[in-house]
């Protein structure tokens, strides 16, 4: 694991849930949970928190991990994760840090099991992927409709509602997965060359429904915090 590092992007601004990175979450917070999940496979000196917020950087220091001060222009609503990762990589290379692989977790997906990162990096290396993303299975059984929010019109997508529908168990389901945003893993050189998180040989690792909760608003926060409080043994270590 000596060539693997983690870069955690944790900017100070958030309109949907103010200060959500270090806002109390059960008896912890989202940044602490993300750091703790990384500590299952990495030493503290391989984990870097990139932020424009001095309060977040101070908290990262208290956790014993390293800090990267991010310029404000790379931490606004229009700045991409890619731009922030490139900035962090450049800062680390200036300070002669040697690494070839980056784990990039999202703080707003704070629920991860103890073995998740171990399984992910093991699959990444074994399959010789260039990049890997965390994924969730989409329920292929659902009956889908298109919705036009301007006209309030709806149209069926994947079945004919005007004939007798098949039983769910009789349907032939083609599995579909989606990115859940919990984390990405990618090779440094390929990322710097392509400037995007997907390139070369792409892989995935499936997470379950609880791990796949992503916090975008206060409703998501309530759901995630409830799951955390009721499953502390799984997510707090």
PDB file of C-alpha atoms in Angstrom:
ATOM      1  CA  UNK A   1       0.000   0.000   0.000  1.00  0.00           C
ATOM      2  CA  UNK A   2       3.049   2.308  -0.010  1.00  0.00           C
ATOM      3  CA  UNK A   3       2.107   3.756  -3.415  1.00  0.00           C
ATOM      4  CA  UNK A   4      -1.530   4.463  -2.533  1.00  0.00           C
ATOM      5  CA  UNK A   5      -2.782   7.697  -0.987  1.00  0.00           C
ATOM      6  CA  UNK A   6      -6.205   9.189  -0.331  1.00  0.00           C
ATOM      7  CA  UNK A   7      -7.299  12.721  -1.189  1.00  0.00           C
ATOM      8  CA  UNK A   8     -10.441  13.866   0.605  1.00  0.00           C
ATOM      9  CA  UNK A   9     -12.133  16.932  -0.848  1.00  0.00           C
ATOM     10  CA  UNK A  10     -13.949  18.820   1.910  1.00  0.00           C
ATOM     11  CA  UNK A  11     -14.765  22.397   1.035  1.00  0.00           C
ATOM     12  CA  UNK A  12     -16.270  24.775   3.552  1.00  0.00           C
ATOM     13  CA  UNK A  13     -19.280  25.989   1.596  1.00  0.00           C
ATOM     14  CA  UNK A  14     -22.532  24.043   1.359  1.00  0.00           C
ATOM     15  CA  UNK A  15     -25.939  25.505   0.622  1.00  0.00           C
ATOM     16  CA  UNK A  16     -28.085  22.406   1.158  1.00  0.00           C
ATOM     17  CA  UNK A  17     -26.621  21.335   4.523  1.00  0.00           C
ATOM     18  CA  UNK A  18     -24.438  24.077   6.061  1.00  0.00           C
ATOM     19  CA  UNK A  19     -21.035  22.860   7.337  1.00  0.00           C
ATOM     20  CA  UNK A  20     -22.053  19.289   6.503  1.00  0.00           C
ATOM     21  CA  UNK A  21     -18.491  17.935   6.439  1.00  0.00           C
ATOM     22  CA  UNK A  22     -17.938  18.464  10.167  1.00  0.00           C
ATOM     23  CA  UNK A  23     -21.517  18.976  11.342  1.00  0.00           C
ATOM     24  CA  UNK A  24     -22.365  16.538  14.191  1.00  0.00           C
ATOM     25  CA  UNK A  25     -23.612  13.285  12.701  1.00  0.00           C
ATOM     26  CA  UNK A  26     -24.739  10.918  15.433  1.00  0.00           C
ATOM     27  CA  UNK A  27     -21.720  10.839  17.751  1.00  0.00           C
ATOM     28  CA  UNK A  28     -19.297  11.616  14.940  1.00  0.00           C
ATOM     29  CA  UNK A  29     -19.254  13.629  11.684  1.00  0.00           C
ATOM     30  CA  UNK A  30     -18.966  12.832   7.982  1.00  0.00           C
ATOM     31  CA  UNK A  31     -15.304  13.797   7.677  1.00  0.00           C
ATOM     32  CA  UNK A  32     -14.298  11.720  10.701  1.00  0.00           C
ATOM     33  CA  UNK A  33     -16.176   8.697   9.393  1.00  0.00           C
ATOM     34  CA  UNK A  34     -14.467   9.041   6.017  1.00  0.00           C
ATOM     35  CA  UNK A  35     -11.040   9.323   7.629  1.00  0.00           C
ATOM     36  CA  UNK A  36     -11.721   6.327   9.880  1.00  0.00           C
ATOM     37  CA  UNK A  37     -12.809   4.199   6.928  1.00  0.00           C
ATOM     38  CA  UNK A  38      -9.551   5.035   5.120  1.00  0.00           C
ATOM     39  CA  UNK A  39      -7.517   4.159   8.200  1.00  0.00           C
ATOM     40  CA  UNK A  40      -8.545   0.532   7.697  1.00  0.00           C
ATOM     41  CA  UNK A  41      -6.020   0.375   4.825  1.00  0.00           C
ATOM     42  CA  UNK A  42      -3.829   3.497   5.003  1.00  0.00           C
ATOM     43  CA  UNK A  43      -1.561   5.137   7.555  1.00  0.00           C
ATOM     44  CA  UNK A  44      -2.425   8.683   8.624  1.00  0.00           C
ATOM     45  CA  UNK A  45       0.489  10.117   6.641  1.00  0.00           C
ATOM     46  CA  UNK A  46      -1.100   8.772   3.424  1.00  0.00           C
ATOM     47  CA  UNK A  47      -4.417  10.584   3.938  1.00  0.00           C
ATOM     48  CA  UNK A  48      -4.788  14.207   2.790  1.00  0.00           C
ATOM     49  CA  UNK A  49      -7.696  16.580   3.321  1.00  0.00           C
ATOM     50  CA  UNK A  50      -8.009  19.335   0.714  1.00  0.00           C
ATOM     51  CA  UNK A  51     -10.092  22.308   1.840  1.00  0.00           C
ATOM     52  CA  UNK A  52     -10.482  26.062   1.573  1.00  0.00           C
ATOM     53  CA  UNK A  53     -11.833  26.131   5.133  1.00  0.00           C
ATOM     54  CA  UNK A  54      -9.386  26.638   8.002  1.00  0.00           C
ATOM     55  CA  UNK A  55     -11.807  25.065  10.455  1.00  0.00           C
ATOM     56  CA  UNK A  56     -11.921  21.852   8.408  1.00  0.00           C
ATOM     57  CA  UNK A  57      -8.142  21.841   7.991  1.00  0.00           C
ATOM     58  CA  UNK A  58      -7.708  22.301  11.734  1.00  0.00           C
ATOM     59  CA  UNK A  59     -10.051  19.366  12.373  1.00  0.00           C
ATOM     60  CA  UNK A  60      -8.105  17.225   9.899  1.00  0.00           C
ATOM     61  CA  UNK A  61      -4.903  18.069  11.780  1.00  0.00           C
ATOM     62  CA  UNK A  62      -6.552  17.030  15.056  1.00  0.00           C
ATOM     63  CA  UNK A  63      -7.421  13.713  13.424  1.00  0.00           C
ATOM     64  CA  UNK A  64      -3.745  13.241  12.621  1.00  0.00           C
ATOM     65  CA  UNK A  65      -4.038  13.351   8.836  1.00  0.00           C
ATOM     66  CA  UNK A  66      -2.335  15.818   6.504  1.00  0.00           C
ATOM     67  CA  UNK A  67      -3.814  18.988   5.066  1.00  0.00           C
ATOM     68  CA  UNK A  68      -3.774  20.758   1.713  1.00  0.00           C
ATOM     69  CA  UNK A  69      -4.934  24.363   1.593  1.00  0.00           C
ATOM     70  CA  UNK A  70      -7.150  24.798  -1.461  1.00  0.00           C
ATOM     71  CA  UNK A  71      -7.613  28.223  -3.100  1.00  0.00           C
ATOM     72  CA  UNK A  72     -11.136  29.617  -2.805  1.00  0.00           C
ATOM     73  CA  UNK A  73     -11.564  29.682  -6.592  1.00  0.00           C
ATOM     74  CA  UNK A  74     -11.132  25.897  -6.606  1.00  0.00           C
ATOM     75  CA  UNK A  75     -13.737  25.401  -3.895  1.00  0.00           C
ATOM     76  CA  UNK A  76     -16.805  27.204  -5.215  1.00  0.00           C
ATOM     77  CA  UNK A  77     -19.967  25.661  -6.658  1.00  0.00           C
ATOM     78  CA  UNK A  78     -18.579  25.741 -10.203  1.00  0.00           C
ATOM     79  CA  UNK A  79     -15.239  24.073  -9.449  1.00  0.00           C
ATOM     80  CA  UNK A  80     -15.075  20.407 -10.406  1.00  0.00           C
ATOM     81  CA  UNK A  81     -13.637  17.601  -8.302  1.00  0.00           C
ATOM     82  CA  UNK A  82     -11.110  16.998 -11.079  1.00  0.00           C
ATOM     83  CA  UNK A  83      -9.706  20.515 -10.728  1.00  0.00           C
ATOM     84  CA  UNK A  84      -9.387  20.086  -6.964  1.00  0.00           C
ATOM     85  CA  UNK A  85      -7.691  16.671  -7.320  1.00  0.00           C
ATOM     86  CA  UNK A  86      -5.206  18.080  -9.838  1.00  0.00           C
ATOM     87  CA  UNK A  87      -4.382  20.933  -7.455  1.00  0.00           C
ATOM     88  CA  UNK A  88      -3.848  18.476  -4.589  1.00  0.00           C
ATOM     89  CA  UNK A  89      -1.658  16.180  -6.706  1.00  0.00           C
ATOM     90  CA  UNK A  90       0.475  19.120  -7.848  1.00  0.00           C
ATOM     91  CA  UNK A  91       0.952  20.267  -4.262  1.00  0.00           C
ATOM     92  CA  UNK A  92       1.990  16.793  -3.159  1.00  0.00           C
ATOM     93  CA  UNK A  93       4.438  16.370  -6.020  1.00  0.00           C
ATOM     94  CA  UNK A  94       6.014  19.724  -5.181  1.00  0.00           C
ATOM     95  CA  UNK A  95       6.666  18.291  -1.727  1.00  0.00           C
ATOM     96  CA  UNK A  96       8.152  15.094  -3.186  1.00  0.00           C
ATOM     97  CA  UNK A  97       5.408  12.691  -2.147  1.00  0.00           C
ATOM     98  CA  UNK A  98       5.700   9.462  -4.139  1.00  0.00           C
ATOM     99  CA  UNK A  99       2.477   7.688  -5.138  1.00  0.00           C
ATOM    100  CA  UNK A 100       0.818   6.204  -8.184  1.00  0.00           C
ATOM    101  CA  UNK A 101      -2.735   5.475  -7.054  1.00  0.00           C
ATOM    102  CA  UNK A 102      -5.355   7.737  -5.484  1.00  0.00           C
ATOM    103  CA  UNK A 103      -8.437   6.872  -3.478  1.00  0.00           C
ATOM    104  CA  UNK A 104     -10.914   9.741  -3.709  1.00  0.00           C
ATOM    105  CA  UNK A 105     -13.794   9.317  -1.259  1.00  0.00           C
ATOM    106  CA  UNK A 106     -16.803  11.596  -1.051  1.00  0.00           C
ATOM    107  CA  UNK A 107     -17.408  12.904   2.466  1.00  0.00           C
ATOM    108  CA  UNK A 108     -21.144  13.193   1.822  1.00  0.00           C
ATOM    109  CA  UNK A 109     -21.342   9.403   1.475  1.00  0.00           C
ATOM    110  CA  UNK A 110     -20.058   8.665   4.977  1.00  0.00           C
ATOM    111  CA  UNK A 111     -21.396   5.138   5.510  1.00  0.00           C
ATOM    112  CA  UNK A 112     -18.850   2.476   4.622  1.00  0.00           C
ATOM    113  CA  UNK A 113     -18.219  -0.931   6.149  1.00  0.00           C
ATOM    114  CA  UNK A 114     -14.839  -1.761   7.656  1.00  0.00           C
ATOM    115  CA  UNK A 115     -13.838  -4.035   4.779  1.00  0.00           C
ATOM    116  CA  UNK A 116     -15.103  -1.887   1.888  1.00  0.00           C
ATOM    117  CA  UNK A 117     -11.887  -0.062   0.976  1.00  0.00           C
ATOM    118  CA  UNK A 118      -9.855  -3.249   1.403  1.00  0.00           C
ATOM    119  CA  UNK A 119     -12.104  -5.086  -1.055  1.00  0.00           C
ATOM    120  CA  UNK A 120     -12.066  -2.172  -3.482  1.00  0.00           C
ATOM    121  CA  UNK A 121      -8.295  -1.687  -3.639  1.00  0.00           C
ATOM    122  CA  UNK A 122      -7.770  -5.447  -3.782  1.00  0.00           C
ATOM    123  CA  UNK A 123     -10.088  -5.734  -6.806  1.00  0.00           C
ATOM    124  CA  UNK A 124      -8.506  -2.643  -8.376  1.00  0.00           C
ATOM    125  CA  UNK A 125      -5.049  -4.180  -8.202  1.00  0.00           C
ATOM    126  CA  UNK A 126      -6.018  -7.767  -8.991  1.00  0.00           C
ATOM    127  CA  UNK A 127      -7.963  -6.787 -12.124  1.00  0.00           C
ATOM    128  CA  UNK A 128      -5.336  -4.194 -13.094  1.00  0.00           C
ATOM    129  CA  UNK A 129      -7.905  -1.447 -13.537  1.00  0.00           C
ATOM    130  CA  UNK A 130      -6.926   2.101 -14.416  1.00  0.00           C
ATOM    131  CA  UNK A 131      -9.885   3.438 -12.462  1.00  0.00           C
ATOM    132  CA  UNK A 132     -12.702   2.044 -10.349  1.00  0.00           C
ATOM    133  CA  UNK A 133     -15.931   3.482  -8.989  1.00  0.00           C
ATOM    134  CA  UNK A 134     -18.315   2.478  -6.225  1.00  0.00           C
ATOM    135  CA  UNK A 135     -21.683   1.427  -7.576  1.00  0.00           C
ATOM    136  CA  UNK A 136     -25.207   0.415  -6.605  1.00  0.00           C
ATOM    137  CA  UNK A 137     -27.606  -1.951  -8.303  1.00  0.00           C
ATOM    138  CA  UNK A 138     -30.682  -0.296  -9.773  1.00  0.00           C
ATOM    139  CA  UNK A 139     -33.937  -2.134  -9.144  1.00  0.00           C
ATOM    140  CA  UNK A 140     -34.680  -3.666 -12.520  1.00  0.00           C
ATOM    141  CA  UNK A 141     -38.123  -4.781 -11.355  1.00  0.00           C
ATOM    142  CA  UNK A 142     -39.511  -1.275 -11.126  1.00  0.00           C
ATOM    143  CA  UNK A 143     -42.122  -0.067 -13.600  1.00  0.00           C
ATOM    144  CA  UNK A 144     -40.758   3.177 -15.009  1.00  0.00           C
ATOM    145  CA  UNK A 145     -42.538   6.247 -16.377  1.00  0.00           C
ATOM    146  CA  UNK A 146     -41.232   9.426 -17.976  1.00  0.00           C
ATOM    147  CA  UNK A 147     -42.494  12.576 -16.292  1.00  0.00           C
ATOM    148  CA  UNK A 148     -42.701  16.046 -17.845  1.00  0.00           C
ATOM    149  CA  UNK A 149     -42.683  18.464 -14.937  1.00  0.00           C
ATOM    150  CA  UNK A 150     -43.829  21.333 -17.164  1.00  0.00           C
ATOM    151  CA  UNK A 151     -46.964  19.680 -18.547  1.00  0.00           C
ATOM    152  CA  UNK A 152     -47.480  17.094 -15.771  1.00  0.00           C
ATOM    153  CA  UNK A 153     -47.735  14.414 -18.471  1.00  0.00           C
ATOM    154  CA  UNK A 154     -46.448  10.885 -17.935  1.00  0.00           C
ATOM    155  CA  UNK A 155     -45.544   8.061 -20.336  1.00  0.00           C
ATOM    156  CA  UNK A 156     -44.517   4.468 -19.565  1.00  0.00           C
ATOM    157  CA  UNK A 157     -40.919   3.563 -20.386  1.00  0.00           C
ATOM    158  CA  UNK A 158     -40.310  -0.128 -19.877  1.00  0.00           C
ATOM    159  CA  UNK A 159     -43.732  -1.802 -20.050  1.00  0.00           C
ATOM    160  CA  UNK A 160     -47.235  -1.513 -21.495  1.00  0.00           C
ATOM    161  CA  UNK A 161     -49.623  -0.604 -18.660  1.00  0.00           C
ATOM    162  CA  UNK A 162     -52.694  -1.357 -20.810  1.00  0.00           C
ATOM    163  CA  UNK A 163     -52.155  -5.110 -20.914  1.00  0.00           C
ATOM    164  CA  UNK A 164     -51.834  -7.656 -18.132  1.00  0.00           C
ATOM    165  CA  UNK A 165     -48.470  -7.027 -16.536  1.00  0.00           C
ATOM    166  CA  UNK A 166     -46.074  -9.867 -15.803  1.00  0.00           C
ATOM    167  CA  UNK A 167     -45.330 -10.894 -12.272  1.00  0.00           C
ATOM    168  CA  UNK A 168     -42.071  -9.406 -11.063  1.00  0.00           C
ATOM    169  CA  UNK A 169     -40.554 -12.862 -10.589  1.00  0.00           C
ATOM    170  CA  UNK A 170     -41.417 -13.820 -14.187  1.00  0.00           C
ATOM    171  CA  UNK A 171     -39.608 -10.883 -15.756  1.00  0.00           C
ATOM    172  CA  UNK A 172     -36.195 -11.268 -17.296  1.00  0.00           C
ATOM    173  CA  UNK A 173     -34.164  -8.615 -15.530  1.00  0.00           C
ATOM    174  CA  UNK A 174     -31.017  -7.119 -17.009  1.00  0.00           C
ATOM    175  CA  UNK A 175     -28.910  -5.825 -14.095  1.00  0.00           C
ATOM    176  CA  UNK A 176     -28.120  -2.113 -14.232  1.00  0.00           C
ATOM    177  CA  UNK A 177     -25.684  -0.298 -11.965  1.00  0.00           C
ATOM    178  CA  UNK A 178     -25.156   3.375 -11.223  1.00  0.00           C
ATOM    179  CA  UNK A 179     -22.342   5.403  -9.722  1.00  0.00           C
ATOM    180  CA  UNK A 180     -23.246   6.158  -6.119  1.00  0.00           C
ATOM    181  CA  UNK A 181     -20.417   8.642  -5.567  1.00  0.00           C
ATOM    182  CA  UNK A 182     -19.031   7.038  -2.411  1.00  0.00           C
ATOM    183  CA  UNK A 183     -15.519   6.855  -3.824  1.00  0.00           C
ATOM    184  CA  UNK A 184     -13.300   6.564  -6.893  1.00  0.00           C
ATOM    185  CA  UNK A 185      -9.880   4.992  -7.285  1.00  0.00           C
ATOM    186  CA  UNK A 186      -7.592   5.923 -10.165  1.00  0.00           C
ATOM    187  CA  UNK A 187      -4.016   5.833 -11.386  1.00  0.00           C
ATOM    188  CA  UNK A 188      -2.265   9.182 -11.031  1.00  0.00           C
ATOM    189  CA  UNK A 189      -0.549   9.301 -14.417  1.00  0.00           C
ATOM    190  CA  UNK A 190      -3.652   8.364 -16.389  1.00  0.00           C
ATOM    191  CA  UNK A 191      -5.726  10.894 -14.490  1.00  0.00           C
ATOM    192  CA  UNK A 192      -3.257  13.730 -15.075  1.00  0.00           C
ATOM    193  CA  UNK A 193      -3.081  12.850 -18.769  1.00  0.00           C
ATOM    194  CA  UNK A 194      -6.838  12.647 -19.329  1.00  0.00           C
ATOM    195  CA  UNK A 195      -8.009  15.203 -16.713  1.00  0.00           C
ATOM    196  CA  UNK A 196     -11.096  13.040 -16.005  1.00  0.00           C
ATOM    197  CA  UNK A 197     -11.738  10.275 -13.492  1.00  0.00           C
ATOM    198  CA  UNK A 198     -12.597   7.630 -16.093  1.00  0.00           C
ATOM    199  CA  UNK A 199      -9.992   6.402 -18.553  1.00  0.00           C
ATOM    200  CA  UNK A 200      -8.453   3.147 -19.734  1.00  0.00           C
ATOM    201  CA  UNK A 201      -9.755  -0.025 -18.101  1.00  0.00           C
ATOM    202  CA  UNK A 202     -12.709   0.900 -15.860  1.00  0.00           C
ATOM    203  CA  UNK A 203     -13.952  -1.273 -12.998  1.00  0.00           C
ATOM    204  CA  UNK A 204     -16.557  -1.077 -10.260  1.00  0.00           C
ATOM    205  CA  UNK A 205     -17.357  -2.455  -6.845  1.00  0.00           C
ATOM    206  CA  UNK A 206     -20.918  -2.898  -5.614  1.00  0.00           C
ATOM    207  CA  UNK A 207     -22.026  -1.384  -2.311  1.00  0.00           C
ATOM    208  CA  UNK A 208     -25.308  -2.203  -0.614  1.00  0.00           C
ATOM    209  CA  UNK A 209     -28.216   0.183  -0.059  1.00  0.00           C
ATOM    210  CA  UNK A 210     -27.023   1.438   3.316  1.00  0.00           C
ATOM    211  CA  UNK A 211     -23.520   2.247   2.098  1.00  0.00           C
ATOM    212  CA  UNK A 212     -24.920   3.945  -0.989  1.00  0.00           C
ATOM    213  CA  UNK A 213     -26.780   6.733   0.807  1.00  0.00           C
ATOM    214  CA  UNK A 214     -25.548  10.077  -0.499  1.00  0.00           C
ATOM    215  CA  UNK A 215     -26.297  13.298   1.379  1.00  0.00           C
ATOM    216  CA  UNK A 216     -27.485  16.077  -0.923  1.00  0.00           C
ATOM    217  CA  UNK A 217     -30.075  17.756   1.295  1.00  0.00           C
ATOM    218  CA  UNK A 218     -31.511  17.764   4.813  1.00  0.00           C
ATOM    219  CA  UNK A 219     -33.835  14.850   4.061  1.00  0.00           C
ATOM    220  CA  UNK A 220     -30.863  12.734   2.981  1.00  0.00           C
ATOM    221  CA  UNK A 221     -29.052  13.834   6.134  1.00  0.00           C
ATOM    222  CA  UNK A 222     -31.891  12.610   8.346  1.00  0.00           C
ATOM    223  CA  UNK A 223     -32.038   9.258   6.566  1.00  0.00           C
ATOM    224  CA  UNK A 224     -28.263   8.725   6.684  1.00  0.00           C
ATOM    225  CA  UNK A 225     -27.998   9.755  10.333  1.00  0.00           C
ATOM    226  CA  UNK A 226     -30.850   7.412  11.283  1.00  0.00           C
ATOM    227  CA  UNK A 227     -29.170   4.516   9.474  1.00  0.00           C
ATOM    228  CA  UNK A 228     -25.884   5.348  11.203  1.00  0.00           C
ATOM    229  CA  UNK A 229     -27.414   5.516  14.671  1.00  0.00           C
ATOM    230  CA  UNK A 230     -29.138   2.161  14.173  1.00  0.00           C
ATOM    231  CA  UNK A 231     -26.078   0.429  12.728  1.00  0.00           C
ATOM    232  CA  UNK A 232     -23.226   1.823  14.790  1.00  0.00           C
ATOM    233  CA  UNK A 233     -21.389  -1.498  14.974  1.00  0.00           C
ATOM    234  CA  UNK A 234     -21.199  -1.605  11.181  1.00  0.00           C
ATOM    235  CA  UNK A 235     -20.140   1.980  10.508  1.00  0.00           C
ATOM    236  CA  UNK A 236     -18.307   3.206  13.608  1.00  0.00           C
ATOM    237  CA  UNK A 237     -14.876   1.751  14.282  1.00  0.00           C
TER     238      UNK A 237
END
